[in-house]
Amino acid sequence: MIQPGLRPRIAKCVDGPIALAMLDFAAKSDERKPATNLPQGPSGLSLAADIRLDAPDECTDDFSLLALLEQGGTNNIEQLAGDFAFAAWDPRHRTLLLARDGMGVRPLFLAQRPGSAFVFASLPRGLHASGLISKKLEQSFIVNELLLQSNQPQHSLFSGVERLIPGDWLRVAQDGKSEQGQHWRLNPATAGRLKINAKDAAAELSTLISAAVSRRLPATGPVASHLSGGMDSCALAILAARALRPLGRDLLAYSLLPTPFNEHAFGGAGQFIAPVLRQEPDMMWFPMQAEDPLACVLPKMDEDQLFPADPSHPEVRIMADASVRGAQTLFSGWGGDEGASYNHRGVLAEALLTWHWGYLTRELRAMAAQRQKSVARTAWSEIAPYLGEDGYMH
């Protein structure tokens, strides 16, 4: 579970049939020192957690969660606001309780061998290292992911390994019996019930987003943010910078600029980023380019999950640079535009309909060269689907 060069602080608990361990990568440790004990409540409840709670509290996140679990068990999980994945061992009832936050931000993988063992870890590599679970890829999962047809949140990249569903809790008893429940689900039936005009809706949205940003600011140190030029990352970066300014703290804004491809130079989001930097001049701006353009298209992937793990990948470099500068939180609008404009879908069709033909010509020529296709074929594949009845453009 530990990458080369990292020396996390280790805490653990061993009690009869149960063994828990937690790696704290934010803390520096001395490998010669013995492992410390996991946090415990008055009843002996032991907690291993990957957690960031939003609500400010004089106690640490671990002990705030412990107090809630001591008071009401699963009934109090719904009170948590933030990102979390945790495992709590109750020595009184000899049960293990696991839970994940509603958005599934923090990972939690598990595998059950009835009559033998129940194992869990933040990442599958922890399960495989136990020797109890063989490392075998689940081909159907890979195919569904590539086809964008994955709708089974419990499935994982590996055979025999499942993910705890976001918003769920799972209690496992010493005899192997288990029960599972939900502590949070978004209810689609509530959509549209609030009758509100556009002006009030905009004001309410602004209030909620501002509060969400403020609640996620760490107590000390600088904060990092993506600044892509889109509405999502720009809004988050501006709100974070304004919240940090009275405290005399810095916002580190990272932008990924396109790398020229042969003789083609992509415009990128520079024209949208510039007004933000003029408006918030105390942002510390760090533009980055991909060292290898193909690294963004075909990056080296993490061995546990389908996301880039190549140190040269721009996103990995951004996180590494932010960490070196002391930032432990990075705001991101990534994926916030998962609608008509997601991944630039429909942008070229809009350029055609709004007479931005110079921009359209430059983009099509560059994309055609990159894909080694004709401009006509590129234009057809990128524009035609959005001009029909089922497209986004009407």
mmCIF file of N, CA, C and O in Angstrom, residues 69-123:
data_model
loop_
_atom_site.group_PDB
_atom_site.id
_atom_site.type_symbol
_atom_site.label_atom_id
_atom_site.label_comp_id
_atom_site.label_asym_id
_atom_site.label_seq_id
_atom_site.Cartn_x
_atom_site.Cartn_y
_atom_site.Cartn_z
ATOM 1 N N LEU A 69 -20.468 7.796 16.225
ATOM 2 C CA LEU A 69 -20.701 6.350 16.175
ATOM 3 C C LEU A 69 -20.976 5.785 17.568
ATOM 4 O O LEU A 69 -21.787 4.867 17.728
ATOM 5 N N GLU A 70 -20.323 6.329 18.580
ATOM 6 C CA GLU A 70 -20.574 5.886 19.950
ATOM 7 C C GLU A 70 -22.006 6.193 20.360
ATOM 8 O O GLU A 70 -22.659 5.420 21.059
ATOM 9 N N GLN A 71 -22.530 7.325 19.877
ATOM 10 C CA GLN A 71 -23.864 7.767 20.294
ATOM 11 C C GLN A 71 -24.979 7.035 19.566
ATOM 12 O O GLN A 71 -26.017 6.733 20.161
ATOM 13 N N GLY A 72 -24.795 6.777 18.260
ATOM 14 C CA GLY A 72 -25.937 6.219 17.529
ATOM 15 C C GLY A 72 -25.628 5.256 16.420
ATOM 16 O O GLY A 72 -26.538 4.856 15.684
ATOM 17 N N GLY A 73 -24.361 4.866 16.246
ATOM 18 C CA GLY A 73 -24.033 3.893 15.201
ATOM 19 C C GLY A 73 -24.449 4.358 13.819
ATOM 20 O O GLY A 73 -24.219 5.500 13.428
ATOM 21 N N THR A 74 -25.103 3.492 13.076
ATOM 22 C CA THR A 74 -25.472 3.806 11.698
ATOM 23 C C THR A 74 -26.482 4.943 11.609
ATOM 24 O O THR A 74 -26.564 5.609 10.586
ATOM 25 N N ASN A 75 -27.250 5.173 12.678
ATOM 26 C CA ASN A 75 -28.261 6.230 12.641
ATOM 27 C C ASN A 75 -27.634 7.616 12.521
ATOM 28 O O ASN A 75 -28.298 8.563 12.084
ATOM 29 N N ASN A 76 -26.363 7.769 12.907
ATOM 30 C CA ASN A 76 -25.723 9.082 12.892
ATOM 31 C C ASN A 76 -24.840 9.309 11.671
ATOM 32 O O ASN A 76 -24.328 10.417 11.498
ATOM 33 N N ILE A 77 -24.660 8.315 10.838
ATOM 34 C CA ILE A 77 -23.786 8.496 9.673
ATOM 35 C C ILE A 77 -24.339 9.572 8.747
ATOM 36 O O ILE A 77 -23.589 10.336 8.139
ATOM 37 N N GLU A 78 -25.652 9.646 8.643
ATOM 38 C CA GLU A 78 -26.261 10.630 7.745
ATOM 39 C C GLU A 78 -25.976 12.069 8.177
ATOM 40 O O GLU A 78 -26.153 13.004 7.394
ATOM 41 N N GLN A 79 -25.491 12.272 9.392
ATOM 42 C CA GLN A 79 -25.166 13.622 9.856
ATOM 43 C C GLN A 79 -23.812 14.105 9.340
ATOM 44 O O GLN A 79 -23.504 15.298 9.413
ATOM 45 N N LEU A 80 -22.999 13.184 8.817
ATOM 46 C CA LEU A 80 -21.660 13.547 8.369
ATOM 47 C C LEU A 80 -21.732 14.344 7.071
ATOM 48 O O LEU A 80 -22.422 13.953 6.127
ATOM 49 N N ALA A 81 -21.005 15.451 7.021
ATOM 50 C CA ALA A 81 -20.888 16.248 5.805
ATOM 51 C C ALA A 81 -19.419 16.270 5.408
ATOM 52 O O ALA A 81 -18.580 16.796 6.130
ATOM 53 N N GLY A 82 -19.117 15.682 4.274
ATOM 54 C CA GLY A 82 -17.737 15.628 3.833
ATOM 55 C C GLY A 82 -17.462 14.367 3.044
ATOM 56 O O GLY A 82 -18.377 13.713 2.545
ATOM 57 N N ASP A 83 -16.189 14.031 2.922
ATOM 58 C CA ASP A 83 -15.767 12.833 2.193
ATOM 59 C C ASP A 83 -15.223 11.830 3.199
ATOM 60 O O ASP A 83 -14.397 12.189 4.037
ATOM 61 N N PHE A 84 -15.646 10.592 3.092
ATOM 62 C CA PHE A 84 -15.145 9.624 4.069
ATOM 63 C C PHE A 84 -15.298 8.179 3.584
ATOM 64 O O PHE A 84 -16.174 7.855 2.780
ATOM 65 N N ALA A 85 -14.407 7.358 4.075
ATOM 66 C CA ALA A 85 -14.518 5.903 4.015
ATOM 67 C C ALA A 85 -13.926 5.422 5.325
ATOM 68 O O ALA A 85 -12.809 5.807 5.675
ATOM 69 N N PHE A 86 -14.684 4.648 6.081
ATOM 70 C CA PHE A 86 -14.165 4.254 7.389
ATOM 71 C C PHE A 86 -14.561 2.829 7.739
ATOM 72 O O PHE A 86 -15.491 2.253 7.165
ATOM 73 N N ALA A 87 -13.823 2.281 8.706
ATOM 74 C CA ALA A 87 -14.117 0.970 9.282
ATOM 75 C C ALA A 87 -14.020 1.112 10.793
ATOM 76 O O ALA A 87 -13.020 1.615 11.310
ATOM 77 N N ALA A 88 -15.063 0.722 11.500
ATOM 78 C CA ALA A 88 -15.106 0.840 12.960
ATOM 79 C C ALA A 88 -15.388 -0.531 13.571
ATOM 80 O O ALA A 88 -16.381 -1.179 13.230
ATOM 81 N N TRP A 89 -14.521 -0.945 14.492
ATOM 82 C CA TRP A 89 -14.666 -2.234 15.169
ATOM 83 C C TRP A 89 -15.260 -2.017 16.554
ATOM 84 O O TRP A 89 -14.737 -1.249 17.355
ATOM 85 N N ASP A 90 -16.403 -2.664 16.803
ATOM 86 C CA ASP A 90 -17.088 -2.573 18.090
ATOM 87 C C ASP A 90 -16.794 -3.849 18.888
ATOM 88 O O ASP A 90 -17.360 -4.907 18.587
ATOM 89 N N PRO A 91 -15.925 -3.761 19.915
ATOM 90 C CA PRO A 91 -15.559 -4.967 20.658
ATOM 91 C C PRO A 91 -16.701 -5.510 21.520
ATOM 92 O O PRO A 91 -16.693 -6.684 21.893
ATOM 93 N N ARG A 92 -17.689 -4.656 21.826
ATOM 94 C CA ARG A 92 -18.803 -5.102 22.671
ATOM 95 C C ARG A 92 -19.686 -6.084 21.918
ATOM 96 O O ARG A 92 -20.084 -7.118 22.454
ATOM 97 N N HIS A 93 -20.001 -5.766 20.664
ATOM 98 C CA HIS A 93 -20.892 -6.612 19.874
ATOM 99 C C HIS A 93 -20.136 -7.458 18.851
ATOM 100 O O HIS A 93 -20.762 -8.216 18.101
ATOM 101 N N ARG A 94 -18.806 -7.288 18.809
ATOM 102 C CA ARG A 94 -17.956 -8.043 17.887
ATOM 103 C C ARG A 94 -18.427 -7.865 16.448
ATOM 104 O O ARG A 94 -18.632 -8.817 15.688
ATOM 105 N N THR A 95 -18.619 -6.608 16.068
ATOM 106 C CA THR A 95 -19.054 -6.291 14.711
ATOM 107 C C THR A 95 -18.142 -5.235 14.098
ATOM 108 O O THR A 95 -17.576 -4.390 14.797
ATOM 109 N N LEU A 96 -18.035 -5.297 12.788
ATOM 110 C CA LEU A 96 -17.256 -4.329 12.021
ATOM 111 C C LEU A 96 -18.208 -3.525 11.150
ATOM 112 O O LEU A 96 -19.008 -4.086 10.407
ATOM 113 N N LEU A 97 -18.124 -2.193 11.233
ATOM 114 C CA LEU A 97 -18.994 -1.306 10.466
ATOM 115 C C LEU A 97 -18.154 -0.544 9.452
ATOM 116 O O LEU A 97 -17.154 0.082 9.803
ATOM 117 N N LEU A 98 -18.557 -0.613 8.177
ATOM 118 C CA LEU A 98 -17.901 0.142 7.112
ATOM 119 C C LEU A 98 -18.906 1.066 6.453
ATOM 120 O O LEU A 98 -20.101 0.733 6.361
ATOM 121 N N ALA A 99 -18.427 2.233 5.966
ATOM 122 C CA ALA A 99 -19.321 3.171 5.284
ATOM 123 C C ALA A 99 -18.522 4.072 4.357
ATOM 124 O O ALA A 99 -17.323 4.299 4.565
ATOM 125 N N ARG A 100 -19.208 4.573 3.309
ATOM 126 C CA ARG A 100 -18.618 5.526 2.359
ATOM 127 C C ARG A 100 -19.526 6.738 2.234
ATOM 128 O O ARG A 100 -20.745 6.654 2.408
ATOM 129 N N ASP A 101 -18.925 7.868 1.874
ATOM 130 C CA ASP A 101 -19.708 9.087 1.677
ATOM 131 C C ASP A 101 -20.622 8.953 0.463
ATOM 132 O O ASP A 101 -20.430 8.095 -0.397
ATOM 133 N N GLY A 102 -21.615 9.818 0.400
ATOM 134 C CA GLY A 102 -22.653 9.711 -0.619
ATOM 135 C C GLY A 102 -22.163 9.870 -2.043
ATOM 136 O O GLY A 102 -22.750 9.309 -2.980
ATOM 137 N N MET A 103 -21.085 10.635 -2.244
ATOM 138 C CA MET A 103 -20.545 10.836 -3.586
ATOM 139 C C MET A 103 -19.495 9.791 -3.949
ATOM 140 O O MET A 103 -19.042 9.727 -5.092
ATOM 141 N N GLY A 104 -19.071 8.991 -2.985
ATOM 142 C CA GLY A 104 -18.053 7.983 -3.258
ATOM 143 C C GLY A 104 -16.682 8.572 -3.541
ATOM 144 O O GLY A 104 -15.905 8.014 -4.321
ATOM 145 N N VAL A 105 -16.379 9.709 -2.907
ATOM 146 C CA VAL A 105 -15.088 10.364 -3.141
ATOM 147 C C VAL A 105 -13.934 9.518 -2.612
ATOM 148 O O VAL A 105 -12.902 9.375 -3.265
ATOM 149 N N ARG A 106 -14.097 8.951 -1.428
ATOM 150 C CA ARG A 106 -13.039 8.129 -0.832
ATOM 151 C C ARG A 106 -13.284 6.664 -1.180
ATOM 152 O O ARG A 106 -14.391 6.155 -1.005
ATOM 153 N N PRO A 107 -12.275 5.967 -1.672
ATOM 154 C CA PRO A 107 -12.465 4.573 -2.117
ATOM 155 C C PRO A 107 -12.520 3.594 -0.949
ATOM 156 O O PRO A 107 -11.918 3.818 0.109
ATOM 157 N N LEU A 108 -13.229 2.502 -1.155
ATOM 158 C CA LEU A 108 -13.278 1.413 -0.172
ATOM 159 C C LEU A 108 -13.646 0.121 -0.906
ATOM 160 O O LEU A 108 -14.759 -0.010 -1.421
ATOM 161 N N PHE A 109 -12.702 -0.806 -0.966
ATOM 162 C CA PHE A 109 -12.884 -2.079 -1.666
ATOM 163 C C PHE A 109 -12.947 -3.212 -0.655
ATOM 164 O O PHE A 109 -12.336 -3.143 0.417
ATOM 165 N N LEU A 110 -13.677 -4.251 -1.012
ATOM 166 C CA LEU A 110 -13.826 -5.372 -0.082
ATOM 167 C C LEU A 110 -13.985 -6.684 -0.840
ATOM 168 O O LEU A 110 -14.306 -6.701 -2.035
ATOM 169 N N ALA A 111 -13.732 -7.753 -0.136
ATOM 170 C CA ALA A 111 -13.914 -9.097 -0.685
ATOM 171 C C ALA A 111 -14.323 -10.020 0.449
ATOM 172 O O ALA A 111 -13.818 -9.904 1.570
ATOM 173 N N GLN A 112 -15.252 -10.919 0.163
ATOM 174 C CA GLN A 112 -15.747 -11.848 1.179
ATOM 175 C C GLN A 112 -15.468 -13.286 0.751
ATOM 176 O O GLN A 112 -15.726 -13.664 -0.392
ATOM 177 N N ARG A 113 -14.932 -14.043 1.688
ATOM 178 C CA ARG A 113 -14.756 -15.480 1.502
ATOM 179 C C ARG A 113 -15.545 -16.162 2.607
ATOM 180 O O ARG A 113 -15.061 -16.276 3.736
ATOM 181 N N PRO A 114 -16.802 -16.543 2.327
ATOM 182 C CA PRO A 114 -17.679 -17.098 3.369
ATOM 183 C C PRO A 114 -17.012 -18.231 4.140
ATOM 184 O O PRO A 114 -16.431 -19.147 3.550
ATOM 185 N N GLY A 115 -17.087 -18.127 5.457
ATOM 186 C CA GLY A 115 -16.517 -19.148 6.308
ATOM 187 C C GLY A 115 -15.022 -19.054 6.485
ATOM 188 O O GLY A 115 -14.425 -19.862 7.200
ATOM 189 N N SER A 116 -14.405 -18.053 5.830
ATOM 190 C CA SER A 116 -12.950 -17.946 5.902
ATOM 191 C C SER A 116 -12.510 -16.564 6.354
ATOM 192 O O SER A 116 -11.888 -16.410 7.394
ATOM 193 N N ALA A 117 -12.822 -15.545 5.555
ATOM 194 C CA ALA A 117 -12.315 -14.212 5.875
ATOM 195 C C ALA A 117 -13.142 -13.140 5.191
ATOM 196 O O ALA A 117 -13.795 -13.378 4.169
ATOM 197 N N PHE A 118 -13.104 -11.944 5.776
ATOM 198 C CA PHE A 118 -13.658 -10.733 5.175
ATOM 199 C C PHE A 118 -12.521 -9.717 5.158
ATOM 200 O O PHE A 118 -11.930 -9.428 6.207
ATOM 201 N N VAL A 119 -12.174 -9.210 3.980
ATOM 202 C CA VAL A 119 -11.047 -8.285 3.877
ATOM 203 C C VAL A 119 -11.502 -7.004 3.181
ATOM 204 O O VAL A 119 -12.399 -7.023 2.328
ATOM 205 N N PHE A 120 -10.873 -5.889 3.547
ATOM 206 C CA PHE A 120 -11.202 -4.604 2.936
ATOM 207 C C PHE A 120 -9.946 -3.746 2.920
ATOM 208 O O PHE A 120 -9.001 -3.967 3.678
ATOM 209 N N ALA A 121 -9.946 -2.760 2.038
ATOM 210 C CA ALA A 121 -8.819 -1.832 1.947
ATOM 211 C C ALA A 121 -9.249 -0.638 1.108
ATOM 212 O O ALA A 121 -10.226 -0.699 0.361
ATOM 213 N N SER A 122 -8.488 0.454 1.234
ATOM 214 C CA SER A 122 -8.779 1.619 0.401
ATOM 215 C C SER A 122 -8.595 1.302 -1.074
ATOM 216 O O SER A 122 -9.309 1.829 -1.922
ATOM 217 N N LEU A 123 -7.629 0.448 -1.396
ATOM 218 C CA LEU A 123 -7.341 0.101 -2.781
ATOM 219 C C LEU A 123 -7.212 -1.411 -2.920
ATOM 220 O O LEU A 123 -6.809 -2.096 -1.974
#
